Amino acid sequence: MRRILFALGLSLGLAQSLAAFEVESTQDFGPEAPPRVLSVLSTTDTAILAPVITAYLAQTPGLGLRYVMASSQEVHRAIADEGAAFDLVISSAMDLQMKLANDGFALSLPADLVADQPVWSRWRDLLVSVAQEPVVLILADGVLRAGEDVPRTRRDLIALLRDNPDRFRGRVGTYDPAVSGAGYLFAAQDARLSDTFWRLAEVMGRLDARLFCCSVDMIDEVRAGRLLVGYNVLGLYTQAQGAEGITVVELEDFTLTLLRTALIPRTAPEPEAATDFMRFLLSAEGQALIASGDGLAAVEEAAFERNPHLRPIRLDPGLLANLDAVSRNRFLTEWRAAMEQP
Amino acid sequence: MADGMAFSLRRRLVGQLLVLAAVLALVLSLAVRIGAERASEATLDAVLGAAAQGLAEEMRAEEGGVVIDMQPATFSMLAAMGEERIFYRVDVGEVTVTGYGDLPLPGMLPSALAPVFYTVPFRDAEIRVAAVARSLRVDGRASPVLVLLGQTREGQGAIASRLGLQAAGLGLAVFLAAIPLALLVARSLTRPIDRLAEAVGRRGPRDLRPVRHPAPRELVPFVTALNSFIGRLRGTLSQTETFIAEAAHHIRTPLAVMRNEAELALRQSTEESTRARLRGLIRSADDAARSAGQLLDHATVLYRADQADWAKLDLAAMTRAVATRLAPAAEMKDMDLALDIPAVLTCEGDAVLIEAALRNIIDNAIKYSPPDSVVEVSALATDRMAVVAVADRGRGLGQAEPARLLHRFRRGDNVGDVTGSGLGLTIVEQAAGAMGGTFRLRAREGGGTCAEFCLPLV
C-alpha cells in the first residue's frame, strides 16, 4: 500500500562501522538533517512499519527517525552487551525482550501509558506489545486431493502427513529451533501446551522435514511449490507477501499468537521522544495504521474472544526459562531425537 | 489563683485522650504494615523456596553433563502476578552452569533440607534469593550443587504499603472519631465537679452545714476536706460568738452591780456636784449595759439562726410583753407607747430571736425619739405575713440609705449625741432573715421613722 514517502536513503550496513552487532538495514525517515532524531532498533521489516512512521513524523515536525533493522539475537546483543544508543527497541522475540526487561535494561514507561494496556499484552511498566500476529500453518494450493479436508487441528495434520508419506516426503518445512530464536520459542510453547507437538515432530522427522531459519524462506518455498506444508509460520509474512498460491490455516486446537513488544532502553538518548512515539503506536490511530499495513494486527483483546483458539504467548518471566542454555540444550536434544529417527 | 495555674481539667483530659488516640492510630498502621510485610514475605519465601527446591530436585546427571529442567510455569508463578523480575543461578562443583553468574552467593551455605533466604541488591533492584544445596553424582564423583533462585519483591512492597496506607487511614478515622468521643468523655467526667461546685455555690452566706451532695469517689477526699474546713470554720465562729456572749454576760453583771451602787450613792449623797457625777456614771453604765446586751443579742441571733429550730408562737403576745418591759424606759423620757395589737397573731419562728428583734426595734424608737412623743407599736396580718410596725417621731433616717443602716456597726449620720453600738438594726435584720421574714426601714410622713418587722404567717 503506502510506500515510503520520506525515504531519504537506504544505507546497508552503515552502522556496522560503529557497532559490533550485525545490522540488516538502516533507513532514515523525516526531513533532511532534522534537529532531533529518534533511533529505533527493530526486527520488523522496515516496509511494514513505514506507514505508521511517516504518519507520526508528519504530525511531529522537526523530528527525524532512523530505523535500524536487525535479527532478534543481534537486537538483544546490541542492547544487553554493547549498550547501543537506541531510543526504542521493537522485537518479535518475546523471550529476548523479556530478558532485557528482566535484567534491568528497560526504562519505566509513564503510568498512564501502561495503565491503558491490557495485562496480557505488557509486562510491568517496562514492556508493551505494539502488535500481535498468529503463528500459522501454510499449505500450498493444490496440496489436497479430492475428498481431503483442510486440516483443522494438529491431530488432522498428523493424520494427513502420516497417511500420505510419499506425497509429503521432503516437502514439509518448519523452523529449525536450534538456529532460530522464534522457532525455538514456538516449539517450546507448542511442547508446553500440547503433547501432540512431539508426535508431530516424529511424523515430520520421518518425512525428512526441511528446516528453515525464517518464515519468509518457508513462504517462498511453499509459493514456489517446492514445499507443500509450512508449520509455525508467522502470519505477518504470509500476508505481507500476498496470499496467492498458499492457504493460511489457524489451527483450532490452538494457534500461538506472538506479541511484538517494544521497550525503551536505559541507554536511550531521547527517552521522551521515544515515549511519545510509543504513545502514537499504541493510540487508536497508530494501531489502525499498523492493522491496515502489511499484515501486522493491532493489539486487540477482542480478537481472542472472537477466536478462542488464539493463545497469546504469555508475556512474563516464564519466557526466561526458554532462554536457559541448559534447558535449551535438553529440549533440542529431545527434539532432535524426535526428528531424527532411524 | 495565678493565670498560669488556671488550666482546664477538661482540656487537659481531651488533649491526653487525643494524644493517646493518635499514638494508637500510628501504632495500628505500623503494626498492620509490618504484619502485612511479614506475612507476605513468609508466604512468598515459601513459594520461592519450594520452587528452588523443585529445581534442585529435578536436576540429574546424564551422559555429557547435568540436566536441568527449567519450567516456564515455575518462572511464571514466581513472577507473582507478572510483576516481579526473576534471576537464577545454578552452580555445579563451583562452576556456574547456567543462569546469572554474577548473582551474589549466600553468606552461609544452605543445607540440603532447608533453603537459605537472603536479600541482596542486584541489577538496580533489591532481590530476595532462595538458595538450595544438594549434591549430584557427576562422572562418578559427588559434586556439590547450588541453586539460587531470586525474585524482586516490588509487588509485595506495593501491597504492604497499600495495606499500611489503609491502616493509616483507619487509624486517622479512629483518631477523628476519638475527638467528639473525647469531648463527650471529658464532659461527662467533669460534670460531677460542676454539679458539686453549683451545689456549694448555691448556698447562702451563713450556711455552714456540711456538704452532703453526692460526689464521685475521686472527689470524696475533696468533699471531706471541704467539710472538715467548714466544720473548723463553724467551730471558730461559734467559739467567737460564745466568747462574745460570755464576755457580754460577764460585763453585764458587774455593770448592774456598779449601777446599783451608783444609785445608792446618789440617794445618800447630798452634794450636788457628786450627784451630777453619779448620774453621769449611771447613764454610762446604762449605755454599756445596753451595748453588752446587744452584743449578746447579736451572738444569740447568729447562733439560733444556725439552729433553725422553729416553733409556732403568738407574735401579738410577744409584742405586748416586750412593749410592757420597755414601758419604764419610755416613761423615763415621758413618752407614750401606743399599742394597736390584735389578740392573737400566730406565726412560726424562734421566740428568743423574735424577742431580741422586737426589743431592739422598740428600744431604738424610744432612744431616738424626743421626749413627750408617742411611739406607735402596731401588729397586723397581711395576706401572708405578720407585720409588726413601730413608728416614731424621731430624727428619721437622715441622708443614709435605709439598707446601709442595717450593716453591722453602721450608724446613721444624724445620731449626734445618742450613744449606740450600731448593732441593733443588724440584729433585727438577721433575725428576720433567718426566719424567712424581712425587715424594712422607711421615713414616716410628718417626720420620724417607721420600722416594719415581717414574719411569715403559719
Short mmCIF file of N, CA, C and O in Angstrom, two decimals, chain B residues 110-223:
data_model
loop_
_atom_site.label_atom_id
_atom_site.label_comp_id
_atom_site.label_asym_id
_atom_site.label_seq_id
_atom_site.Cartn_x
_atom_site.Cartn_y
_atom_site.Cartn_z
N PRO B 110 23.70 -23.17 52.34
CA PRO B 110 22.45 -23.80 52.77
C PRO B 110 22.61 -25.31 52.89
O PRO B 110 23.48 -25.91 52.28
N SER B 111 21.74 -25.92 53.67
CA SER B 111 21.75 -27.38 53.79
C SER B 111 20.85 -27.96 52.70
O SER B 111 20.16 -27.22 52.00
N ALA B 112 20.84 -29.25 52.60
CA ALA B 112 20.05 -29.89 51.56
C ALA B 112 18.57 -29.82 51.89
O ALA B 112 17.72 -29.91 51.02
N LEU B 113 18.27 -29.66 53.20
CA LEU B 113 16.88 -29.77 53.61
C LEU B 113 16.13 -28.45 53.56
O LEU B 113 14.99 -28.38 53.13
N ALA B 114 16.81 -27.40 54.03
CA ALA B 114 16.10 -26.13 54.12
C ALA B 114 16.80 -25.08 53.27
O ALA B 114 18.02 -24.95 53.34
N PRO B 115 16.07 -24.34 52.49
CA PRO B 115 16.69 -23.27 51.71
C PRO B 115 17.10 -22.11 52.62
O PRO B 115 16.53 -21.92 53.68
N VAL B 116 18.11 -21.38 52.17
CA VAL B 116 18.52 -20.17 52.88
C VAL B 116 17.99 -18.98 52.09
O VAL B 116 18.09 -18.96 50.86
N PHE B 117 17.40 -18.02 52.79
CA PHE B 117 16.86 -16.84 52.12
C PHE B 117 17.72 -15.64 52.45
O PHE B 117 18.16 -15.48 53.58
N TYR B 118 17.94 -14.80 51.47
CA TYR B 118 18.66 -13.55 51.74
C TYR B 118 18.25 -12.49 50.72
O TYR B 118 17.73 -12.79 49.65
N THR B 119 18.49 -11.26 51.11
CA THR B 119 18.11 -10.13 50.25
C THR B 119 19.38 -9.42 49.82
O THR B 119 20.21 -9.09 50.66
N VAL B 120 19.55 -9.26 48.51
CA VAL B 120 20.74 -8.57 48.01
C VAL B 120 20.34 -7.59 46.91
O VAL B 120 19.35 -7.79 46.23
N PRO B 121 21.13 -6.52 46.76
CA PRO B 121 20.90 -5.65 45.61
C PRO B 121 21.50 -6.29 44.36
O PRO B 121 22.60 -6.84 44.41
N PHE B 122 20.75 -6.26 43.27
CA PHE B 122 21.24 -6.88 42.04
C PHE B 122 20.57 -6.19 40.85
O PHE B 122 19.36 -6.07 40.80
N ARG B 123 21.38 -5.70 39.93
CA ARG B 123 20.86 -5.04 38.72
C ARG B 123 19.79 -4.00 39.04
O ARG B 123 18.65 -4.11 38.62
N ASP B 124 20.15 -3.02 39.83
CA ASP B 124 19.27 -1.89 40.16
C ASP B 124 18.04 -2.30 40.93
O ASP B 124 17.03 -1.59 40.92
N ALA B 125 18.04 -3.45 41.55
CA ALA B 125 16.85 -3.84 42.31
C ALA B 125 17.26 -4.61 43.54
O ALA B 125 18.35 -5.19 43.60
N GLU B 126 16.39 -4.59 44.56
CA GLU B 126 16.57 -5.44 45.72
C GLU B 126 15.94 -6.78 45.37
O GLU B 126 14.77 -6.82 44.99
N ILE B 127 16.70 -7.85 45.48
CA ILE B 127 16.05 -9.13 45.20
C ILE B 127 16.15 -10.05 46.40
O ILE B 127 17.06 -9.97 47.22
N ARG B 128 15.15 -10.92 46.49
CA ARG B 128 15.09 -11.93 47.54
C ARG B 128 15.50 -13.24 46.89
O ARG B 128 14.95 -13.62 45.85
N VAL B 129 16.50 -13.88 47.48
CA VAL B 129 17.04 -15.08 46.86
C VAL B 129 16.83 -16.27 47.80
O VAL B 129 17.00 -16.15 49.01
N ALA B 130 16.42 -17.39 47.21
CA ALA B 130 16.40 -18.65 47.95
C ALA B 130 17.55 -19.49 47.42
O ALA B 130 17.72 -19.64 46.21
N ALA B 131 18.35 -20.02 48.34
CA ALA B 131 19.49 -20.84 47.93
C ALA B 131 19.28 -22.25 48.44
O ALA B 131 18.91 -22.45 49.60
N VAL B 132 19.47 -23.22 47.56
CA VAL B 132 19.30 -24.63 47.94
C VAL B 132 20.57 -25.37 47.52
O VAL B 132 21.11 -25.13 46.44
N ALA B 133 21.03 -26.25 48.41
CA ALA B 133 22.23 -27.02 48.07
C ALA B 133 21.87 -28.50 48.03
O ALA B 133 20.98 -28.96 48.74
N ARG B 134 22.51 -29.22 47.19
CA ARG B 134 22.42 -30.67 47.20
C ARG B 134 23.68 -31.20 46.52
O ARG B 134 24.51 -30.40 46.07
N SER B 135 23.82 -32.48 46.47
CA SER B 135 24.98 -32.96 45.74
C SER B 135 24.51 -33.94 44.67
O SER B 135 23.44 -34.52 44.76
N LEU B 136 25.33 -34.03 43.63
CA LEU B 136 24.93 -34.76 42.44
C LEU B 136 26.14 -35.59 42.00
O LEU B 136 27.28 -35.13 42.07
N ARG B 137 25.85 -36.81 41.60
CA ARG B 137 26.96 -37.67 41.15
C ARG B 137 27.21 -37.40 39.67
O ARG B 137 26.39 -37.76 38.82
N VAL B 138 28.31 -36.69 39.39
CA VAL B 138 28.65 -36.37 38.01
C VAL B 138 29.95 -37.10 37.67
O VAL B 138 30.95 -36.94 38.38
N ASP B 139 29.93 -37.87 36.61
CA ASP B 139 31.10 -38.65 36.17
C ASP B 139 31.68 -39.46 37.32
O ASP B 139 32.89 -39.47 37.56
N GLY B 140 30.81 -40.05 38.12
CA GLY B 140 31.27 -40.93 39.18
C GLY B 140 31.75 -40.20 40.43
O GLY B 140 32.15 -40.84 41.39
N ARG B 141 31.69 -38.87 40.41
CA ARG B 141 32.13 -38.13 41.59
C ARG B 141 30.96 -37.30 42.13
O ARG B 141 30.17 -36.77 41.34
N ALA B 142 30.93 -37.19 43.44
CA ALA B 142 29.87 -36.37 44.03
C ALA B 142 30.25 -34.90 43.90
O ALA B 142 31.35 -34.51 44.31
N SER B 143 29.39 -34.13 43.28
CA SER B 143 29.68 -32.70 43.12
C SER B 143 28.60 -31.90 43.86
O SER B 143 27.43 -32.23 43.78
N PRO B 144 29.06 -30.88 44.58
CA PRO B 144 28.06 -30.04 45.24
C PRO B 144 27.31 -29.20 44.20
O PRO B 144 27.91 -28.69 43.25
N VAL B 145 26.03 -29.11 44.41
CA VAL B 145 25.19 -28.30 43.50
C VAL B 145 24.55 -27.19 44.33
O VAL B 145 24.07 -27.43 45.44
N LEU B 146 24.59 -25.99 43.80
CA LEU B 146 23.97 -24.84 44.49
C LEU B 146 22.99 -24.21 43.52
O LEU B 146 23.35 -23.84 42.41
N VAL B 147 21.74 -24.12 43.95
CA VAL B 147 20.72 -23.49 43.11
C VAL B 147 20.26 -22.20 43.78
O VAL B 147 19.86 -22.22 44.94
N LEU B 148 20.40 -21.10 43.06
CA LEU B 148 19.92 -19.82 43.58
C LEU B 148 18.76 -19.38 42.72
O LEU B 148 18.83 -19.40 41.50
N LEU B 149 17.69 -18.99 43.37
CA LEU B 149 16.53 -18.51 42.65
C LEU B 149 16.12 -17.20 43.32
O LEU B 149 15.87 -17.17 44.52
N GLY B 150 16.10 -16.11 42.54
CA GLY B 150 15.80 -14.80 43.13
C GLY B 150 14.65 -14.12 42.44
O GLY B 150 14.38 -14.36 41.27
N GLN B 151 13.94 -13.30 43.20
CA GLN B 151 12.85 -12.52 42.62
C GLN B 151 12.82 -11.15 43.29
O GLN B 151 13.22 -11.00 44.44
N THR B 152 12.39 -10.15 42.54
CA THR B 152 12.17 -8.85 43.17
C THR B 152 10.89 -8.96 43.99
O THR B 152 10.09 -9.84 43.79
N ARG B 153 10.74 -8.03 44.93
CA ARG B 153 9.55 -8.07 45.78
C ARG B 153 8.81 -6.74 45.70
O ARG B 153 8.31 -6.23 46.70
N GLU B 154 8.75 -6.19 44.49
CA GLU B 154 8.12 -4.87 44.37
C GLU B 154 6.62 -4.96 44.59
O GLU B 154 6.00 -4.09 45.18
N GLY B 155 6.01 -6.05 44.05
CA GLY B 155 4.57 -6.24 44.25
C GLY B 155 4.25 -6.37 45.72
O GLY B 155 3.30 -5.76 46.21
N GLN B 156 5.09 -7.12 46.43
CA GLN B 156 4.87 -7.29 47.86
C GLN B 156 4.98 -5.96 48.58
O GLN B 156 4.14 -5.62 49.41
N GLY B 157 6.05 -5.21 48.20
CA GLY B 157 6.22 -3.90 48.82
C GLY B 157 5.02 -3.02 48.56
O GLY B 157 4.54 -2.32 49.46
N ALA B 158 4.50 -3.07 47.32
CA ALA B 158 3.35 -2.24 46.97
C ALA B 158 2.14 -2.64 47.80
O ALA B 158 1.42 -1.79 48.32
N ILE B 159 1.93 -3.97 47.93
CA ILE B 159 0.78 -4.44 48.70
C ILE B 159 0.92 -4.01 50.16
O ILE B 159 -0.01 -3.50 50.78
N ALA B 160 2.15 -4.21 50.69
CA ALA B 160 2.36 -3.86 52.10
C ALA B 160 2.14 -2.38 52.31
O ALA B 160 1.52 -1.97 53.29
N SER B 161 2.64 -1.56 51.37
CA SER B 161 2.48 -0.12 51.62
C SER B 161 1.03 0.30 51.41
O SER B 161 0.55 1.20 52.08
N ARG B 162 0.32 -0.43 50.50
CA ARG B 162 -1.11 -0.12 50.34
C ARG B 162 -1.87 -0.47 51.62
O ARG B 162 -2.66 0.31 52.12
N LEU B 163 -1.55 -1.65 52.17
CA LEU B 163 -2.19 -2.05 53.43
C LEU B 163 -1.84 -1.07 54.54
O LEU B 163 -2.69 -0.70 55.35
N GLY B 164 -0.55 -0.67 54.55
CA GLY B 164 -0.12 0.30 55.55
C GLY B 164 -0.90 1.60 55.43
O GLY B 164 -1.35 2.17 56.43
N LEU B 165 -1.11 2.04 54.17
CA LEU B 165 -1.87 3.27 53.95
C LEU B 165 -3.30 3.10 54.42
O LEU B 165 -3.87 3.99 55.05
N GLN B 166 -3.88 1.94 54.09
CA GLN B 166 -5.25 1.69 54.53
C GLN B 166 -5.34 1.71 56.05
O GLN B 166 -6.26 2.29 56.63
N ALA B 167 -4.33 1.06 56.68
CA ALA B 167 -4.33 1.04 58.14
C ALA B 167 -4.16 2.45 58.69
O ALA B 167 -4.80 2.82 59.67
N ALA B 168 -3.31 3.24 58.01
CA ALA B 168 -3.12 4.62 58.45
C ALA B 168 -4.43 5.38 58.32
O ALA B 168 -4.80 6.18 59.19
N GLY B 169 -5.14 5.13 57.20
CA GLY B 169 -6.45 5.78 57.00
C GLY B 169 -7.40 5.38 58.11
O GLY B 169 -8.10 6.23 58.68
N LEU B 170 -7.38 4.09 58.43
CA LEU B 170 -8.24 3.59 59.51
C LEU B 170 -7.86 4.28 60.83
O LEU B 170 -8.72 4.73 61.58
N GLY B 171 -6.53 4.34 61.05
CA GLY B 171 -6.05 4.99 62.27
C GLY B 171 -6.51 6.44 62.34
O GLY B 171 -6.96 6.91 63.39
N LEU B 172 -6.45 7.12 61.18
CA LEU B 172 -6.87 8.52 61.14
C LEU B 172 -8.36 8.61 61.45
O LEU B 172 -8.81 9.50 62.19
N ALA B 173 -9.13 7.67 60.87
CA ALA B 173 -10.58 7.67 61.12
C ALA B 173 -10.84 7.46 62.61
O ALA B 173 -11.68 8.15 63.21
N VAL B 174 -10.08 6.53 63.20
CA VAL B 174 -10.23 6.29 64.64
C VAL B 174 -9.92 7.56 65.41
O VAL B 174 -10.64 7.96 66.32
N PHE B 175 -8.84 8.22 64.96
CA PHE B 175 -8.43 9.47 65.62
C PHE B 175 -9.53 10.51 65.53
O PHE B 175 -9.91 11.15 66.51
N LEU B 176 -10.11 10.66 64.32
CA LEU B 176 -11.17 11.65 64.13
C LEU B 176 -12.39 11.30 64.96
O LEU B 176 -13.02 12.16 65.56
N ALA B 177 -12.70 9.98 64.99
CA ALA B 177 -13.86 9.56 65.77
C ALA B 177 -13.60 9.80 67.25
O ALA B 177 -14.54 10.00 68.03
N ALA B 178 -12.31 9.79 67.62
CA ALA B 178 -11.98 9.95 69.04
C ALA B 178 -12.21 11.37 69.52
O ALA B 178 -12.42 11.59 70.71
N ILE B 179 -12.19 12.34 68.58
CA ILE B 179 -12.29 13.75 69.01
C ILE B 179 -13.63 14.02 69.71
O ILE B 179 -13.65 14.42 70.88
N PRO B 180 -14.79 13.77 69.04
CA PRO B 180 -16.05 14.02 69.74
C PRO B 180 -16.21 13.12 70.96
O PRO B 180 -16.75 13.54 71.97
N LEU B 181 -15.69 11.89 70.83
CA LEU B 181 -15.79 10.95 71.94
C LEU B 181 -15.04 11.48 73.16
O LEU B 181 -15.54 11.44 74.29
N ALA B 182 -13.83 12.00 72.88
CA ALA B 182 -13.01 12.53 73.97
C ALA B 182 -13.72 13.71 74.63
O ALA B 182 -13.74 13.84 75.86
N LEU B 183 -14.33 14.57 73.78
CA LEU B 183 -15.05 15.73 74.32
C LEU B 183 -16.18 15.26 75.22
O LEU B 183 -16.41 15.78 76.31
N LEU B 184 -16.91 14.25 74.73
CA LEU B 184 -18.05 13.71 75.47
C LEU B 184 -17.59 13.14 76.80
O LEU B 184 -18.18 13.41 77.85
N VAL B 185 -16.51 12.34 76.72
CA VAL B 185 -16.00 11.69 77.92
C VAL B 185 -15.57 12.75 78.94
O VAL B 185 -15.90 12.68 80.12
N ALA B 186 -14.84 13.76 78.42
CA ALA B 186 -14.35 14.81 79.31
C ALA B 186 -15.52 15.51 79.98
O ALA B 186 -15.51 15.78 81.20
N ARG B 187 -16.57 15.78 79.18
CA ARG B 187 -17.71 16.48 79.76
C ARG B 187 -18.38 15.63 80.83
O ARG B 187 -18.70 16.12 81.91
N SER B 188 -18.58 14.36 80.52
CA SER B 188 -19.29 13.52 81.49
C SER B 188 -18.45 13.32 82.74
O SER B 188 -18.97 13.18 83.83
N LEU B 189 -17.10 13.34 82.55
CA LEU B 189 -16.23 13.16 83.71
C LEU B 189 -16.25 14.39 84.61
O LEU B 189 -16.17 14.28 85.82
N THR B 190 -16.32 15.57 83.98
CA THR B 190 -16.22 16.78 84.80
C THR B 190 -17.59 17.25 85.27
O THR B 190 -17.67 18.17 86.06
N ARG B 191 -18.66 16.60 84.78
CA ARG B 191 -20.00 17.04 85.19
C ARG B 191 -20.20 16.98 86.71
O ARG B 191 -20.72 17.93 87.29
N PRO B 192 -19.80 15.89 87.40
CA PRO B 192 -19.99 15.86 88.86
C PRO B 192 -19.29 17.01 89.55
O PRO B 192 -19.81 17.54 90.54
N ILE B 193 -18.13 17.42 89.00
CA ILE B 193 -17.41 18.54 89.61
C ILE B 193 -18.25 19.80 89.48
O ILE B 193 -18.44 20.55 90.44
N ASP B 194 -18.80 20.01 88.25
CA ASP B 194 -19.64 21.18 88.02
C ASP B 194 -20.83 21.17 88.98
O ASP B 194 -21.19 22.20 89.57
N ARG B 195 -21.45 19.99 89.11
CA ARG B 195 -22.64 19.89 89.96
C ARG B 195 -22.30 20.23 91.40
O ARG B 195 -23.03 20.95 92.08
N LEU B 196 -21.17 19.70 91.85
CA LEU B 196 -20.77 19.94 93.23
C LEU B 196 -20.51 21.43 93.44
O LEU B 196 -20.98 22.03 94.43
N ALA B 197 -19.80 22.02 92.45
CA ALA B 197 -19.49 23.44 92.55
C ALA B 197 -20.78 24.25 92.60
O ALA B 197 -20.91 25.21 93.37
N GLU B 198 -21.75 23.83 91.79
CA GLU B 198 -23.02 24.55 91.74
C GLU B 198 -23.73 24.43 93.09
O GLU B 198 -24.25 25.42 93.62
N ALA B 199 -23.72 23.21 93.63
CA ALA B 199 -24.41 22.98 94.90
C ALA B 199 -23.79 23.82 96.01
O ALA B 199 -24.49 24.42 96.83
N VAL B 200 -22.45 23.90 96.02
CA VAL B 200 -21.78 24.68 97.05
C VAL B 200 -22.02 26.17 96.81
O VAL B 200 -22.26 26.93 97.75
N GLY B 201 -21.99 26.55 95.51
CA GLY B 201 -22.17 27.96 95.17
C GLY B 201 -23.58 28.46 95.50
O GLY B 201 -23.78 29.66 95.77
N ARG B 202 -24.58 27.56 95.46
CA ARG B 202 -25.97 27.97 95.70
C ARG B 202 -26.22 28.29 97.16
O ARG B 202 -27.25 28.87 97.51
N ARG B 203 -25.34 27.89 98.05
CA ARG B 203 -25.59 28.05 99.48
C ARG B 203 -25.63 29.51 99.88
O ARG B 203 -24.95 30.33 99.31
N GLY B 204 -26.39 29.76 100.92
CA GLY B 204 -26.45 31.10 101.48
C GLY B 204 -25.15 31.44 102.16
O GLY B 204 -24.34 30.55 102.43
N PRO B 205 -24.93 32.73 102.45
CA PRO B 205 -23.64 33.15 103.03
C PRO B 205 -23.41 32.57 104.42
O PRO B 205 -22.28 32.43 104.85
N ARG B 206 -24.51 32.22 105.15
CA ARG B 206 -24.29 31.76 106.52
C ARG B 206 -24.55 30.26 106.65
O ARG B 206 -24.64 29.73 107.74
N ASP B 207 -24.66 29.62 105.48
CA ASP B 207 -24.95 28.19 105.51
C ASP B 207 -23.65 27.42 105.72
O ASP B 207 -22.86 27.28 104.81
N LEU B 208 -23.43 26.96 106.92
CA LEU B 208 -22.19 26.25 107.22
C LEU B 208 -22.44 24.79 107.52
O LEU B 208 -21.69 24.14 108.23
N ARG B 209 -23.55 24.27 106.91
CA ARG B 209 -23.79 22.83 107.08
C ARG B 209 -22.77 22.06 106.23
O ARG B 209 -22.31 22.57 105.21
N PRO B 210 -22.45 20.85 106.64
CA PRO B 210 -21.53 20.05 105.81
C PRO B 210 -22.15 19.77 104.45
O PRO B 210 -23.37 19.71 104.32
N VAL B 211 -21.28 19.62 103.41
CA VAL B 211 -21.77 19.31 102.06
C VAL B 211 -22.17 17.85 102.02
O VAL B 211 -21.37 16.95 102.29
N ARG B 212 -23.45 17.60 101.71
CA ARG B 212 -23.94 16.21 101.64
C ARG B 212 -24.23 15.81 100.20
O ARG B 212 -24.80 14.77 99.94
N HIS B 213 -23.86 16.71 99.24
CA HIS B 213 -24.14 16.43 97.83
C HIS B 213 -23.43 15.15 97.39
O HIS B 213 -22.27 14.96 97.72
N PRO B 214 -24.13 14.27 96.64
CA PRO B 214 -23.44 13.04 96.19
C PRO B 214 -22.26 13.40 95.29
O PRO B 214 -22.39 14.20 94.37
N ALA B 215 -21.10 12.81 95.60
CA ALA B 215 -19.89 13.12 94.83
C ALA B 215 -19.25 11.82 94.41
O ALA B 215 -19.34 10.82 95.12
N PRO B 216 -18.61 11.80 93.23
CA PRO B 216 -17.90 10.58 92.81
C PRO B 216 -16.76 10.27 93.78
O PRO B 216 -16.28 11.15 94.49
N ARG B 217 -16.37 9.01 93.79
CA ARG B 217 -15.41 8.55 94.79
C ARG B 217 -14.14 9.39 94.77
O ARG B 217 -13.56 9.69 95.81
N GLU B 218 -13.72 9.78 93.55
CA GLU B 218 -12.47 10.53 93.43
C GLU B 218 -12.57 11.90 94.10
O GLU B 218 -11.57 12.49 94.47
N LEU B 219 -13.82 12.42 94.20
CA LEU B 219 -13.98 13.75 94.79
C LEU B 219 -14.26 13.67 96.28
O LEU B 219 -14.30 14.71 96.96
N VAL B 220 -14.45 12.46 96.79
CA VAL B 220 -14.77 12.31 98.21
C VAL B 220 -13.70 12.96 99.11
O VAL B 220 -14.04 13.69 100.04
N PRO B 221 -12.41 12.74 98.82
CA PRO B 221 -11.39 13.40 99.66
C PRO B 221 -11.55 14.92 99.67
O PRO B 221 -11.42 15.56 100.71
N PHE B 222 -11.88 15.46 98.47
CA PHE B 222 -12.05 16.90 98.37
C PHE B 222 -13.24 17.36 99.21
O PHE B 222 -13.16 18.32 99.98
N VAL B 223 -14.37 16.63 99.10
CA VAL B 223 -15.57 16.98 99.85
C VAL B 223 -15.30 16.83 101.34
O VAL B 223 -15.69 17.69 102.15
#
